[in-house]
Amino acid sequence: MTLTLLDWLAIGGYLLITLLLGLYFRGRSGKSTEDYFVSGRSVSWWLAGTSMVATTFAADTPLVVTGLVYRQGIAGNWLWWCFLPSGMMTVFLFARLWRRSGLLTDVQLAEIRYSGKPAAFLRGFRALYLGLLMNCLILGWVTKAMTGIVSTTLGVSERSALAICVLFLMPFTGIYVTLGGLWGVLWTDLFQFVLKMGIVIAVAWYGVSAVGGMSSLVRKLAEMRVAAGNNAGDITAFFPDFSRPLTAEPLWTLPVLAFVVYLGLQWWAFWYPGAEPGGGGYIAQRIFSARDERNGLFSVLWFNIAHYALRPWPWILAALAAVVLYPHIQQPENAYMLVITQHTPQALRGIIIAGFLAAFMSTIATQLNWGASYLVADFYRRFLKRDGDEKHYVMVSRLATLLLVVVSAYVSAQLGSIVAGWQVVLTIGAGTGGVYLLRWYWWRINAWSEISAMATALVVTVILRWVTPLSGSGLVLFAKSALVTTAATTVVWVIVTLLTKPEPDDVLVKFYRHVRPHVSGWQPIARIASDVQPSRDLGRNLTCWILGCAMVYAALFGIGSLCFGHLLKGFGLLLIAAFCAAAISPLLKPQGGPQLRRAPAA
């Protein structure tokens, strides 16, 4: 790809805007760690929610979706569509609880929910595990993907592209994150999200146009299916082919077993960045930054609507066009970049590259700020230096951000030797989700519940991978491993919970008073704290959860149906989505307690 002076000006203009935003918010972020990490808890829902959407739109996301569609059809996207129930559960069952907790990071929950050395160990361990190990692996993975994009667009070697990412893009992102804190991250995310969405819509438009339009695209895909015979499914189907055997893996079809595991197990049992069971990570950080419970809830609601219903189709349409344009490519993920380099106008190349920079930097920025919050608030301040002033901790926070830049740059440079380790880390959290959900709603969960769940998942993952591997390949093997790991982990943590002592009454009473979870699972504690008005909103919240899932899935498939010209089906599904939204609205109003308290605007 040859870049003109205008292309370089577009790229330079984008970088300048992000730097200016970081400089602008330097004063607001430097007052305290609360300002640096959660923006003084004064963020509106639309800004916090859009930042979540921007963070989950990494540079490699369109490429990954292209690979899924190329191999398993549109239904392959259930790999991540299945996390919607988890996201909606965070909206209606956990967002208000997180906001009431008043925490700086979700890891701090360990020491307000549990007590003693087990709680302290859990907090410190998770701070290092998530803030350093997992965070740097995520940063390294995203950087590795960006390396391929830079190599393709600039026509340089992989080594030179890696140097550009490691020595320029990551340090540059670290600079504006270090200067602006979360305020800088939020506003650059907003700018970057608008830019990224404009780019992917344009790529989808030009990709489909290169095929001859939507009608031509659908016709050619149907012809390719006929040519492939019975060994191919319908690439445009939204669901797997249930008429096939559970473990069948024909072309353009998601195995039914994988779909069952995704939708029946993965969303609640697996820890996944941005879709943690019960909320957590940078999702919790954005909730903490919201100005009140109402803004916290609506920020996550907007995130789930935009993430699952509004954003996927430009990626999917470009991927379908790539299937027709490049039917025999060995690395399907690269087909997305070929659509860009061969079918978009030369005048847009600089803006497109700026869009990929935005996708890369928005994810990097959040991971840096979020990871530094763990290292400083949950490890350094908690275990190493407890008597510093706020200026000291802000300075250490900025140093921690720079440390993450250096470590993640090293990880990305070495990623070729640790890809297998990264894949293992993704499965280590299988089965732990039940604890993360129930710790809010059942008083009997204790620190040993979480510790035993994490340890069991790790041990079972190692055994299945290196000692007695299960039969099968690809998605089928993953599905079997997930079932075994989740079952073993769940049995162990339930037994450990029942055999160990509950947390002390004073700790549980303090947590109950502060967070006010639904009373049913806290009856023994509610009797002690009889002066606290009990919350009885679980049934209403579960109703909202079901309606919310139906709303977003109906909108997702309604928009998809309209894209393929199925007008009656598309508008019918959108009407269902609108009905669900109307049904949710009155249920969100406060009933019997301060469920959605408003705070003064900051």
Tab-separated table of C-alpha atoms in Angstrom, residues 73-86 237-239 259 262-263 266-267 307-309 312-313 315-316 553 556-557:
chain	number	residue	atom	x	y	z
A	73	GLY	CA	-20.220	-18.956	8.729
A	74	ILE	CA	-22.060	-16.169	10.519
A	75	ALA	CA	-22.968	-18.667	13.267
A	76	GLY	CA	-19.289	-18.819	14.224
A	77	ASN	CA	-19.814	-15.480	15.967
A	78	TRP	CA	-21.631	-17.291	18.775
A	79	LEU	CA	-18.110	-17.627	20.181
A	80	TRP	CA	-18.625	-14.074	21.487
A	81	TRP	CA	-22.362	-13.502	21.001
A	82	CYS	CA	-22.861	-16.055	23.785
A	83	PHE	CA	-21.495	-13.571	26.338
A	84	LEU	CA	-24.548	-11.301	26.038
A	85	PRO	CA	-26.395	-13.030	28.946
A	86	SER	CA	-23.352	-12.348	31.132
A	237	ALA	CA	-27.322	-18.817	8.781
A	238	PHE	CA	-27.453	-17.171	12.203
A	239	PHE	CA	-27.526	-20.547	14.010
A	259	PHE	CA	-22.971	-23.869	20.333
A	262	TYR	CA	-21.127	-21.440	24.319
A	263	LEU	CA	-24.717	-20.557	25.164
A	266	GLN	CA	-19.362	-20.363	28.606
A	267	TRP	CA	-21.162	-17.098	29.380
A	307	HIS	CA	-21.336	-4.158	21.286
A	308	TYR	CA	-23.692	-6.978	20.319
A	309	ALA	CA	-26.466	-5.422	18.209
A	312	PRO	CA	-21.054	-6.640	14.309
A	313	TRP	CA	-22.643	-6.320	10.873
A	315	TRP	CA	-17.421	-6.785	10.104
A	316	ILE	CA	-19.627	-9.696	9.023
A	553	TYR	CA	-30.641	-10.591	20.231
A	556	LEU	CA	-28.940	-8.139	16.282
A	557	PHE	CA	-30.822	-10.580	14.060
